[in-house]
Every structure is written in C-alpha cells, then in structure tokens.
Short mmCIF file of C-alpha atoms in Angstrom, two decimals:
data_model
loop_
_atom_site.label_atom_id
_atom_site.label_comp_id
_atom_site.label_asym_id
_atom_site.label_seq_id
_atom_site.Cartn_x
_atom_site.Cartn_y
_atom_site.Cartn_z
CA MET Q 1 84.59 116.27 150.97
CA ASN Q 2 82.57 113.54 152.64
CA MET Q 3 79.85 114.14 155.17
CA PHE Q 4 82.07 113.21 158.08
CA LYS Q 5 84.65 115.85 157.25
CA GLN Q 6 82.01 118.52 156.70
CA LEU Q 7 80.46 117.93 160.11
CA ARG Q 8 83.79 117.68 161.87
CA ASN Q 9 85.06 120.93 160.34
CA ILE Q 10 81.88 122.76 161.38
CA LEU Q 11 81.88 121.49 164.94
CA LYS Q 12 85.60 121.26 165.64
CA PRO Q 13 86.00 124.81 167.01
CA PHE Q 14 83.30 124.10 169.58
CA ALA Q 15 84.17 120.54 170.44
CA THR Q 16 86.05 119.37 173.47
CA ILE Q 17 89.09 117.40 172.40
CA PHE Q 18 88.56 113.89 173.64
CA ALA Q 19 91.37 111.34 173.44
CA LEU Q 20 90.22 107.77 173.03
CA THR Q 21 92.66 105.27 174.43
CA CYS Q 22 93.40 101.56 174.32
CA PHE Q 23 91.44 100.29 171.33
CA GLY Q 24 94.06 97.80 170.24
CA ASN Q 25 92.41 94.80 171.85
CA ALA Q 26 88.71 95.22 172.50
CA PHE Q 27 88.64 92.17 174.77
CA ALA Q 28 91.44 93.40 177.03
CA GLN Q 29 89.50 96.19 178.72
CA VAL Q 30 88.49 95.77 182.33
CA SER Q 31 86.33 98.87 182.56
CA TYR Q 32 84.79 101.71 180.58
CA GLN Q 33 85.08 105.45 180.45
CA VAL Q 34 81.46 106.56 180.37
CA THR Q 35 80.29 109.75 178.69
CA ASP Q 36 76.88 111.06 179.71
CA LEU Q 37 75.43 112.61 176.55
CA GLY Q 38 72.59 114.14 178.53
CA VAL Q 39 69.33 115.19 176.95
CA PRO Q 40 68.55 118.07 174.60
CA LYS Q 41 67.05 121.16 176.18
CA ASN Q 42 63.51 120.66 177.51
CA ASP Q 43 63.67 116.86 177.07
CA ASN Q 44 63.82 114.17 179.75
CA TYR Q 45 64.82 111.20 177.60
CA SER Q 46 67.56 110.29 175.16
CA MET Q 47 69.09 107.06 173.92
CA ILE Q 48 71.80 106.04 171.46
CA MET Q 49 70.42 103.66 168.88
CA SER Q 50 73.55 103.39 166.74
CA VAL Q 51 77.23 104.29 167.06
CA ASN Q 52 79.60 104.22 164.09
CA ASP Q 53 83.33 103.52 164.04
CA GLU Q 54 84.13 107.22 164.43
CA GLY Q 55 82.27 107.27 167.74
CA TRP Q 56 79.43 109.36 166.34
CA SER Q 57 75.98 108.28 167.41
CA GLU Q 58 72.38 108.42 166.28
CA ILE Q 59 70.10 109.40 169.13
CA MET Q 60 66.39 109.48 169.77
CA ALA Q 61 65.32 112.10 172.28
CA GLY Q 62 62.09 113.51 173.62
CA ASN Q 63 59.71 113.59 176.56
CA PHE Q 64 57.59 111.05 178.39
CA LEU Q 65 55.21 111.65 181.25
CA PRO Q 66 56.61 110.52 184.62
CA GLY Q 67 56.14 106.79 184.87
CA GLN Q 68 55.66 106.34 181.12
CA GLY Q 69 59.20 106.79 179.87
CA ASP Q 70 59.88 103.09 180.15
CA SER Q 71 56.36 101.73 180.09
CA LEU Q 72 55.43 99.24 177.40
CA SER Q 73 52.26 101.28 176.86
CA GLY Q 74 53.94 104.67 177.16
CA VAL Q 75 53.57 107.12 174.29
CA PRO Q 76 56.22 109.84 173.89
CA LEU Q 77 54.92 113.37 174.09
CA ASN Q 78 57.41 114.40 171.45
CA GLY Q 79 60.47 112.98 169.76
CA ARG Q 80 63.31 113.93 167.52
CA ALA Q 81 66.11 112.08 165.73
CA LEU Q 82 69.55 113.59 166.26
CA ILE Q 83 73.19 112.73 165.88
CA ASN Q 84 75.87 113.47 168.44
CA VAL Q 85 79.22 114.58 167.10
CA ASP Q 86 82.05 115.04 169.60
CA GLY Q 87 79.54 115.91 172.31
CA HIS Q 88 77.35 118.23 170.23
CA TYR Q 89 73.83 117.47 169.04
CA VAL Q 90 72.76 117.95 165.44
CA ASP Q 91 68.97 117.92 165.06
CA LEU Q 92 67.98 116.09 161.87
CA GLY Q 93 64.59 117.81 161.58
CA THR Q 94 61.45 116.17 160.21
CA LEU Q 95 59.59 115.59 156.95
CA GLY Q 96 57.06 118.28 157.79
CA GLY Q 97 55.40 116.80 160.86
CA PRO Q 98 56.12 117.52 164.51
CA ASN Q 99 58.22 114.44 165.27
CA SER Q 100 60.95 112.18 163.93
CA TRP Q 101 62.10 108.92 165.46
CA MET Q 102 63.71 105.62 164.60
CA ASN Q 103 62.65 102.02 164.73
CA PHE Q 104 66.25 101.22 165.50
CA GLY Q 105 67.90 103.48 162.89
CA GLU Q 106 71.60 103.82 162.10
CA ILE Q 107 74.42 106.21 161.34
CA ASN Q 108 77.03 104.65 159.05
CA ASP Q 109 80.70 105.56 158.72
CA LEU Q 110 79.87 108.15 156.02
CA ALA Q 111 77.53 109.99 158.41
CA GLN Q 112 74.43 108.93 156.50
CA VAL Q 113 71.50 108.44 158.86
CA VAL Q 114 68.18 106.61 158.50
CA GLY Q 115 65.02 106.52 160.60
CA ASP Q 116 61.38 107.55 160.30
CA SER Q 117 59.54 110.85 160.48
CA GLU Q 118 56.01 112.13 160.62
CA THR Q 119 54.68 114.27 157.82
CA ALA Q 120 51.94 116.87 158.18
CA VAL Q 121 49.44 114.59 156.40
CA PRO Q 122 46.97 112.55 158.49
CA ASP Q 123 47.08 108.85 157.75
CA PRO Q 124 43.92 108.13 155.75
CA ASN Q 125 43.54 104.71 157.39
CA GLY Q 126 43.99 105.94 160.95
CA GLU Q 127 47.28 104.15 161.50
CA ASP Q 128 49.93 105.57 163.83
CA ILE Q 129 53.13 103.98 162.59
CA CYS Q 130 55.53 106.54 164.08
CA GLY Q 131 53.87 105.91 167.44
CA PHE Q 132 53.26 109.42 168.80
CA GLY Q 133 49.48 109.19 168.95
CA THR Q 134 49.10 111.79 166.19
CA HIS Q 135 48.00 109.34 163.45
CA LEU Q 136 50.08 111.24 160.91
CA THR Q 137 51.65 109.54 157.94
CA CYS Q 138 55.05 108.12 158.88
CA LEU Q 139 57.77 107.85 156.23
CA PRO Q 140 61.26 106.36 156.15
CA PHE Q 141 64.02 108.92 155.73
CA LEU Q 142 67.62 109.23 154.64
CA TRP Q 143 69.59 112.14 156.09
CA GLN Q 144 72.79 113.20 154.36
CA SER Q 145 74.52 116.46 153.46
CA PHE Q 146 72.41 118.19 156.13
CA HIS Q 147 69.17 117.28 154.37
CA MET Q 148 66.41 114.80 155.25
CA SER Q 149 64.62 113.19 152.32
CA ALA Q 150 61.79 110.66 152.27
CA LEU Q 151 62.36 107.16 150.93
CA PRO Q 152 59.64 105.58 148.80
CA THR Q 153 57.23 102.98 150.14
CA LEU Q 154 55.93 99.95 148.24
CA GLY Q 155 52.73 101.77 147.31
CA GLY Q 156 51.32 102.24 150.81
CA ASN Q 157 51.29 105.27 153.09
CA ASN Q 158 53.91 104.41 155.69
CA GLY Q 159 57.33 102.96 156.24
CA GLU Q 160 60.40 102.97 158.49
CA ALA Q 161 64.11 102.74 157.70
CA SER Q 162 66.18 100.75 160.20
CA ALA Q 163 69.75 100.51 158.97
CA ILE Q 164 72.18 101.69 156.30
CA ASN Q 165 75.48 100.02 155.51
CA ASN Q 166 78.64 101.69 154.23
CA LEU Q 167 77.63 100.93 150.63
CA GLY Q 168 74.46 102.99 151.02
CA GLN Q 169 72.07 100.02 151.06
CA ILE Q 170 69.12 100.66 153.39
CA VAL Q 171 66.68 98.21 154.96
CA GLY Q 172 63.47 98.56 156.92
CA MET Q 173 59.75 98.21 156.38
CA ALA Q 174 57.26 99.68 153.93
CA GLU Q 175 53.54 99.27 153.39
CA ASN Q 176 52.15 98.13 150.06
CA GLY Q 177 48.62 99.46 150.66
CA ALA Q 178 46.89 96.09 151.04
CA VAL Q 179 44.80 95.39 154.14
CA ASP Q 180 46.45 92.94 156.53
CA PRO Q 181 43.73 90.46 157.57
CA SER Q 182 45.89 89.22 160.46
CA CYS Q 183 46.20 92.66 162.06
CA GLN Q 184 42.99 94.52 162.72
CA THR Q 185 42.73 96.81 165.76
CA GLY Q 186 39.20 97.94 166.57
CA THR Q 187 38.07 99.99 163.60
CA ILE Q 188 41.62 100.37 162.24
CA ASN Q 189 42.34 98.33 159.13
CA ASN Q 190 46.10 97.96 159.40
CA ARG Q 191 48.05 97.58 156.20
CA VAL Q 192 50.54 94.90 155.20
CA GLN Q 193 54.09 95.79 156.24
CA LEU Q 194 56.81 94.18 154.15
CA PRO Q 195 60.56 93.97 154.66
CA VAL Q 196 62.25 96.24 152.17
CA LEU Q 197 65.65 97.01 150.68
CA TRP Q 198 66.33 100.47 149.25
CA GLU Q 199 69.06 100.73 146.64
CA ASN Q 200 69.76 103.83 144.57
CA GLY Q 201 66.60 105.40 145.93
CA ASN Q 202 64.33 102.53 144.86
CA ALA Q 203 62.32 100.28 147.18
CA HIS Q 204 62.45 96.51 146.67
CA ALA Q 205 60.25 94.16 148.69
CA LEU Q 206 62.12 91.32 150.35
CA PRO Q 207 60.51 87.87 150.54
CA THR Q 208 59.05 86.37 153.72
CA VAL Q 209 58.85 82.71 154.74
CA ASP Q 210 55.90 80.34 155.32
CA HIS Q 211 53.59 82.71 153.41
CA ASP Q 212 53.89 85.27 156.21
CA PRO Q 213 52.05 88.49 155.29
CA ASP Q 214 54.41 90.84 157.14
CA GLY Q 215 58.06 91.36 157.89
CA PHE Q 216 60.74 93.82 158.86
CA ALA Q 217 64.44 94.00 157.97
CA PHE Q 218 66.32 95.44 160.94
CA TRP Q 219 69.98 95.43 159.88
CA ILE Q 220 72.28 95.02 156.89
CA ASN Q 221 76.04 94.44 156.89
CA ASP Q 222 78.61 95.62 154.36
CA ARG Q 223 78.26 92.35 152.44
CA GLY Q 224 74.59 93.07 151.74
CA GLN Q 225 73.34 90.38 154.12
CA ALA Q 226 70.23 91.55 156.01
CA VAL Q 227 68.35 90.20 159.02
CA GLY Q 228 64.99 90.73 160.68
CA TYR Q 229 61.77 88.76 160.89
CA SER Q 230 58.60 87.73 159.12
CA GLY Q 231 55.28 86.78 160.67
CA ASN Q 232 51.83 88.13 161.38
CA CYS Q 233 49.95 89.88 164.16
CA SER Q 234 48.46 86.82 165.76
CA GLY Q 235 51.13 84.14 165.58
CA PRO Q 236 54.83 83.42 166.15
CA ILE Q 237 57.38 85.30 164.11
CA HIS Q 238 60.48 83.90 162.47
CA GLY Q 239 63.99 85.29 162.50
CA ILE Q 240 65.10 85.79 158.90
CA LEU Q 241 68.35 86.08 156.97
CA TRP Q 242 68.16 87.68 153.52
CA GLU Q 243 71.02 86.93 151.18
CA ASN Q 244 71.11 87.37 147.41
CA GLY Q 245 67.37 88.04 147.38
CA THR Q 246 66.49 84.81 149.21
CA ALA Q 247 64.91 84.56 152.67
CA SER Q 248 65.82 81.75 155.05
CA ALA Q 249 64.39 81.22 158.51
CA LEU Q 250 66.69 81.12 161.52
CA ALA Q 251 66.41 78.17 163.86
CA ASP Q 252 64.67 78.79 167.19
CA LEU Q 253 63.41 76.74 170.14
CA GLY Q 254 59.92 76.24 168.72
CA THR Q 255 58.31 79.44 170.01
CA GLY Q 256 59.62 82.04 167.58
CA GLY Q 257 62.34 84.65 167.53
CA PHE Q 258 63.83 87.45 165.50
CA ALA Q 259 67.20 88.80 164.43
CA GLU Q 260 68.43 92.31 165.24
CA ASN Q 261 71.96 92.65 163.93
CA ILE Q 262 74.54 91.00 161.69
CA ASN Q 263 78.27 91.73 161.53
CA ASN Q 264 80.53 91.37 158.51
CA GLN Q 265 81.60 87.88 159.65
CA GLY Q 266 78.06 86.55 159.35
CA GLN Q 267 77.38 86.44 163.10
CA ILE Q 268 73.72 87.24 163.78
CA VAL Q 269 72.23 88.32 167.10
CA GLY Q 270 68.66 88.67 168.31
CA THR Q 271 66.28 86.83 170.59
CA VAL Q 272 64.41 83.51 170.80
CA GLY Q 273 61.47 82.39 172.88
CA SER Q 274 62.18 79.71 175.44
CA ALA Q 275 61.07 76.18 174.64
CA ASP Q 276 58.22 76.42 177.14
CA GLY Q 277 57.13 79.82 175.79
CA THR Q 278 57.43 81.60 179.15
CA THR Q 279 60.25 84.00 178.33
CA GLN Q 280 62.77 85.09 175.70
CA THR Q 281 66.53 85.43 175.80
CA GLY Q 282 69.33 86.73 173.64
CA ALA Q 283 70.58 84.43 170.90
CA ILE Q 284 73.48 84.14 168.46
CA TRP Q 285 73.45 82.49 165.04
CA GLN Q 286 76.27 81.98 162.56
CA ILE Q 287 76.11 81.77 158.78
CA VAL Q 288 77.78 78.50 157.78
CA LYS Q 289 80.23 79.37 155.01
CA GLY Q 290 79.55 77.88 151.63
CA THR Q 291 76.22 76.34 152.61
CA GLY Q 292 73.75 79.23 152.55
CA THR Q 293 72.49 78.05 155.93
CA THR Q 294 72.69 79.31 159.50
CA LYS Q 295 73.20 77.62 162.84
CA LEU Q 296 71.88 78.67 166.25
CA THR Q 297 75.13 78.60 168.19
CA THR Q 298 74.33 80.24 171.54
CA VAL Q 299 71.26 80.92 173.65
CA LEU Q 300 72.36 83.51 176.17
CA GLY Q 301 71.52 83.04 179.81
CA LEU Q 302 70.03 85.73 182.02
CA LEU Q 303 71.66 87.85 184.68
CA PRO Q 304 70.45 87.18 188.25
CA GLY Q 305 66.95 88.50 188.90
CA ASP Q 306 66.08 89.23 185.28
CA ALA Q 307 63.10 87.69 183.53
CA ALA Q 308 63.95 88.02 179.82
CA GLY Q 309 66.41 89.61 177.44
CA ILE Q 310 67.47 90.45 173.92
CA ALA Q 311 70.80 90.68 172.12
CA PHE Q 312 70.62 93.90 170.12
CA GLY Q 313 74.03 94.60 168.59
CA ASN Q 314 77.36 93.00 167.74
CA ASN Q 315 80.64 94.04 166.14
CA ASN Q 316 83.18 92.37 163.89
CA GLU Q 317 85.13 91.22 166.96
CA GLY Q 318 82.21 89.04 168.05
CA GLN Q 319 81.25 91.15 171.05
CA VAL Q 320 77.49 91.22 171.70
CA VAL Q 321 75.43 93.76 173.64
CA GLY Q 322 71.82 94.08 174.63
CA GLY Q 323 69.48 94.40 177.58
CA GLU Q 324 67.31 92.48 179.98
CA TRP Q 325 64.08 93.30 181.80
CA ASN Q 326 62.47 92.21 185.03
CA ALA Q 327 59.16 90.48 185.70
CA ASN Q 328 57.33 93.83 185.63
CA PHE Q 329 58.62 94.59 182.11
CA TYR Q 330 61.11 97.26 183.13
CA TRP Q 331 64.56 97.27 181.59
CA SER Q 332 66.98 96.30 184.33
CA HIS Q 333 70.49 95.64 183.02
CA ALA Q 334 72.54 96.34 179.93
CA PHE Q 335 74.95 93.52 179.17
CA ILE Q 336 78.00 92.62 177.13
CA TRP Q 337 78.75 89.06 176.02
CA GLN Q 338 82.28 88.20 174.94
CA ASN Q 339 84.50 85.13 174.98
CA GLY Q 340 81.48 83.09 176.06
CA VAL Q 341 80.79 85.16 179.18
CA MET Q 342 77.97 87.61 179.86
CA ALA Q 343 78.58 90.60 182.15
CA ASP Q 344 76.34 93.30 183.55
CA LEU Q 345 77.74 96.52 182.08
CA ASN Q 346 77.12 98.27 185.37
CA THR Q 347 79.84 96.18 186.98
CA LEU Q 348 82.26 97.69 184.43
CA PHE Q 349 81.06 101.31 184.76
CA PRO Q 350 82.76 103.43 187.43
CA ALA Q 351 80.66 104.77 190.29
CA SER Q 352 81.61 108.29 189.21
CA SER Q 353 79.58 107.88 186.02
CA ASN Q 354 76.33 108.23 188.02
CA LEU Q 355 74.64 106.27 185.22
CA PHE Q 356 73.03 102.86 185.64
CA ALA Q 357 72.85 101.29 182.16
CA THR Q 358 69.56 99.57 181.41
CA PHE Q 359 70.01 98.91 177.70
CA ALA Q 360 72.97 98.64 175.33
CA ALA Q 361 71.85 99.14 171.75
CA LYS Q 362 75.00 98.88 169.67
CA ILE Q 363 78.76 98.29 169.87
CA ASN Q 364 81.15 99.53 167.19
CA ASN Q 365 84.34 97.87 165.98
CA ARG Q 366 86.38 99.93 168.42
CA GLY Q 367 84.45 98.43 171.31
CA GLN Q 368 82.47 101.59 172.11
CA ILE Q 369 78.95 100.91 173.37
CA GLY Q 370 75.91 103.18 173.11
CA GLY Q 371 72.56 102.88 174.82
CA MET Q 372 70.46 104.35 177.60
CA ALA Q 373 70.92 104.68 181.36
CA ILE Q 374 69.15 106.10 184.40
CA VAL Q 375 70.73 109.05 186.19
CA CYS Q 376 71.10 107.77 189.76
CA SER Q 377 71.39 111.02 191.73
CA GLY Q 378 71.53 114.80 191.47
CA PRO Q 379 69.22 117.33 189.82
CA GLN Q 380 68.58 115.05 186.81
CA GLN Q 381 67.83 111.96 188.88
CA GLY Q 382 65.43 109.63 187.13
CA GLU Q 383 66.02 110.98 183.64
CA MET Q 384 66.98 108.56 180.91
CA HIS Q 385 70.23 109.65 179.29
CA ALA Q 386 72.11 108.42 176.26
CA PHE Q 387 75.55 107.08 177.15
CA LEU Q 388 78.69 106.30 175.20
CA ALA Q 389 81.03 103.84 176.91
CA THR Q 390 84.65 103.62 175.75
CA PRO Q 391 86.82 100.64 176.80
CA VAL Q 392 89.94 101.44 178.85
CA LYS Q 393 92.63 99.13 180.21
CA GLN Q 394 92.42 100.11 183.82
CA ILE Q 395 90.70 98.92 186.95
CA ALA Q 396 87.53 100.90 187.56
CA GLY Q 397 87.52 100.67 191.35
CA GLU Q 398 84.02 100.79 192.79
CA SER Q 399 81.43 100.23 190.07
CA ILE Q 400 78.05 101.92 189.72
CA ALA Q 401 76.50 98.49 190.40
CA GLN Q 402 78.19 98.50 193.81
CA ALA Q 403 77.67 102.18 194.57
CA ALA Q 404 74.01 102.42 193.56
CA PRO Q 405 72.43 98.96 193.76
CA ASN Q 406 68.99 100.51 194.24
CA CYS Q 407 69.27 103.05 191.44
CA LEU Q 408 66.50 101.43 189.42
CA GLU Q 409 64.11 101.47 192.34
CA SER Q 410 64.80 105.06 193.34
CA ASN Q 411 63.98 106.57 189.95
CA PHE Q 412 60.71 106.90 188.10
CA PRO Q 413 59.83 103.67 186.28
CA ALA Q 414 62.15 103.68 183.33
CA ALA Q 415 62.77 100.51 181.59
CA ASP Q 416 60.54 99.90 178.60
CA ALA Q 417 61.17 102.93 176.38
CA VAL Q 418 62.91 100.67 173.93
CA ASN Q 419 60.11 98.13 174.28
CA ARG Q 420 57.97 100.77 172.63
CA LEU Q 421 60.36 100.52 169.73
CA LEU Q 422 60.04 96.75 169.97
CA LYS Q 423 56.33 97.08 169.29
CA LYS Q 424 56.78 94.62 166.45
CA SER Q 425 58.26 92.05 168.82
CA GLY Q 426 57.03 92.20 172.37
CA PRO Q 427 58.66 90.75 175.48
CA GLY Q 428 57.91 87.79 177.67
CA GLY Q 429 58.07 85.04 175.07
CA GLN Q 430 55.16 86.40 173.01
CA PHE Q 431 56.51 88.12 169.94
CA VAL Q 432 53.82 90.58 168.95
CA ARG Q 433 53.66 93.21 166.28
#
C-alpha cells in the first residue's frame, strides 16, 4: 500500500468530504473556491510551499513577532514542516532539533516530502543555514512512511532539500566543507554550497557555470531535468538548467536571474533582473527540443503599483503562478499567468474567502493553487494563512480585491516571509545569497 493510501485511510474517518469540481479545462475557470487552511495551534503563520495532484500540500508554519512575519530581516521564532491532508495537519517532526522548515520543499504524488530540519548539534562554524537564529546544524530530509530521515551532504555540515519528483529523485543544496572565499560574514567563515542531486540515498554534486563556487537546484521534473542557479555571494547569479549531468545557463537581460520550477514539457519559470538593474520580474524559458538549449520566451510584466516579482511555479498546462512585492519589500499580490495574460489572484477570489493572497507558490496539474494570504478581518485579522484555491466554472461575484482593497494596509506588515526563504536570491534586482 503506497503512502497516499495509508494516510488517506488513517484520516478518512475524520476528514470532511470535499467534492472538487470542474477540472476538465483548467483555463476555463472564472473564479476559485478558496479553502483557508488556517494555522496550527499557537502559530500565527502558515504557507503552502507545494501542492501535489491529489490536492495534498506541504506547509511551513510557525510564529513571527508582529511586524516581522513578512520582513526581509525577520527571523521566525519557531517553525515546523507539515503536510495537509483533506484539511488535517500531519506534523513531520524534526531531526532532533527544535525546528524544521523548507527552502521551497515539495510533496510528490507518492506523499514523499522533502525539506530541511535542525539537529540538536551546534554548527561548528557558526552558520545558521535553517535560519532560526539557533546556529544548529541544518540537514536535508526525506519524509516517507511516517518517518523523517536525513539525506547525506557532500562532506560538509549542512544542506537543504528543495524538490522530489515522482521517480524519487531529489534536488537541493549541500555543503562540501570547503570555505567559500566569496561569502564571509563578520567572523563567520561560510562554506561552499553546491547544487546536489540525491538518487538512491546518495548525494551527487551538480556542476555550476562560469566557475561559480556555489549553486542551488530548486526543482526537478519527472524527466530528471532540474533547474536553479549558480553564482557567488558578491556577484550576479545565473539561472541554470541541469540535464543529463550537464549545466547550461539560462538567458537573462544582463543582470542575472534564477529558475524556480520546470514542468514536464520543459517550460521553466523564475525571475530575471531588469536590463537597468533596478528591479526583477517573473520570466519563462522553454527548452528547445532536440537542441539541448533554452530560450527566454516571456518576461512577465508587473501588476499596477508593484515594484518587482517572481514566477514561482507552473504546471503541465502552462499555467504560471507567483508573487509580487511593493517598493517597501512587502509581498502585495499573488498572480496567475495563462494564455499570455497575467491576473491578480485576488480578483478571482470571492469576497467571502476573507483572504487576500500575497503569494502563490505552486499550481498542480488540476489547476489548484497553494500559497499564503492575509486574513482581512475577524479574530485572526493580520495572520498569514495557507490557502488552497480550486478552480470553478462560475462567476465569483464581488471579489476580495473589490471588497477589501485596503486589506494589506490594515494588517501587520506581512509580505516578505517568503523573501526569507529567498535568502539565496534577494529582491529588487540584486540577487543575493
């Protein structure tokens, strides 16, 4: 019995039966049914980072101080990786430390989950890779059959797992133990971080380009094609495609970029810096069949009032989702791009949802979207909640964008929680580690 069936059988007696409708044509929907997944007890923050084709999601949840939940410099007070199955949370635990998290992370269709977790061992070099301010060793993990196990590094102390495809191939980052001369912070001698592929429990370093010392593989499709970046702490970074063990740089506008996701059709999404280096926007590349090359096909525009953005996920139907932030580096609007048109997701969410979506992390092949949103009113006003949006073929009526145009302003600052996760690739046209 696979992992999916085990979890479903355990939770079925407690689950609310939820009928998903109208998945036949993902582009035909005119609105979404929005499910507020809330936050675990005693937490004030949650966000979907990945949603599989069964509608199950991987979630990061925890607490931030008021005003820090979406701050670029905010540090979570605590954090935990979970999955949500039919409306019920399953806590994945840790590798012995107080916190687990995910630098993107994924749940695949077999209910295997990857991310990163603290151990109880202090990092001997003073690094804080998991990002909780504890300076504990941070290890990549694979969770399956109700058990979390550590993945090996490349000889260093730390690593993070970002994605797992349906063949069980995992990508992410792992340290090799060498000092990174391009990345010294005060008295901290940061270590080289290399893109890595795990197969059959073994870690294999992936190549970089232009002699870059560092890199990170963010996503891998079911054809074994992976994407991410390579670069260093002080200079531009390059979007990368890895295929058959070879790294090739993605075209950009001369100021750097990186790739976040790749579907099974070879469509890649991510972000590029503008030609003048003042901002960054979502971007789409396509692998050119039979050539081993890629082409930058689309540089996404920005929604009115936004300063920068990133395309974060795409599905096999070519739909693209992501988020944009304002000039003060607060996430402002989740978006969906399809058929050449970008839309603010909040114009497609009904007012009754009471959620204003600030970031869309992933979209599955059924058109369901997961991400984070601000609660606009009520006793949980200002909290950041994970949402799951399901396409429906019906007119939404008044949207949350119409009903609560000032929702962002009325809640505690809450827009850069994911930017903390983007610590390897900062906003505003300067891609930093």
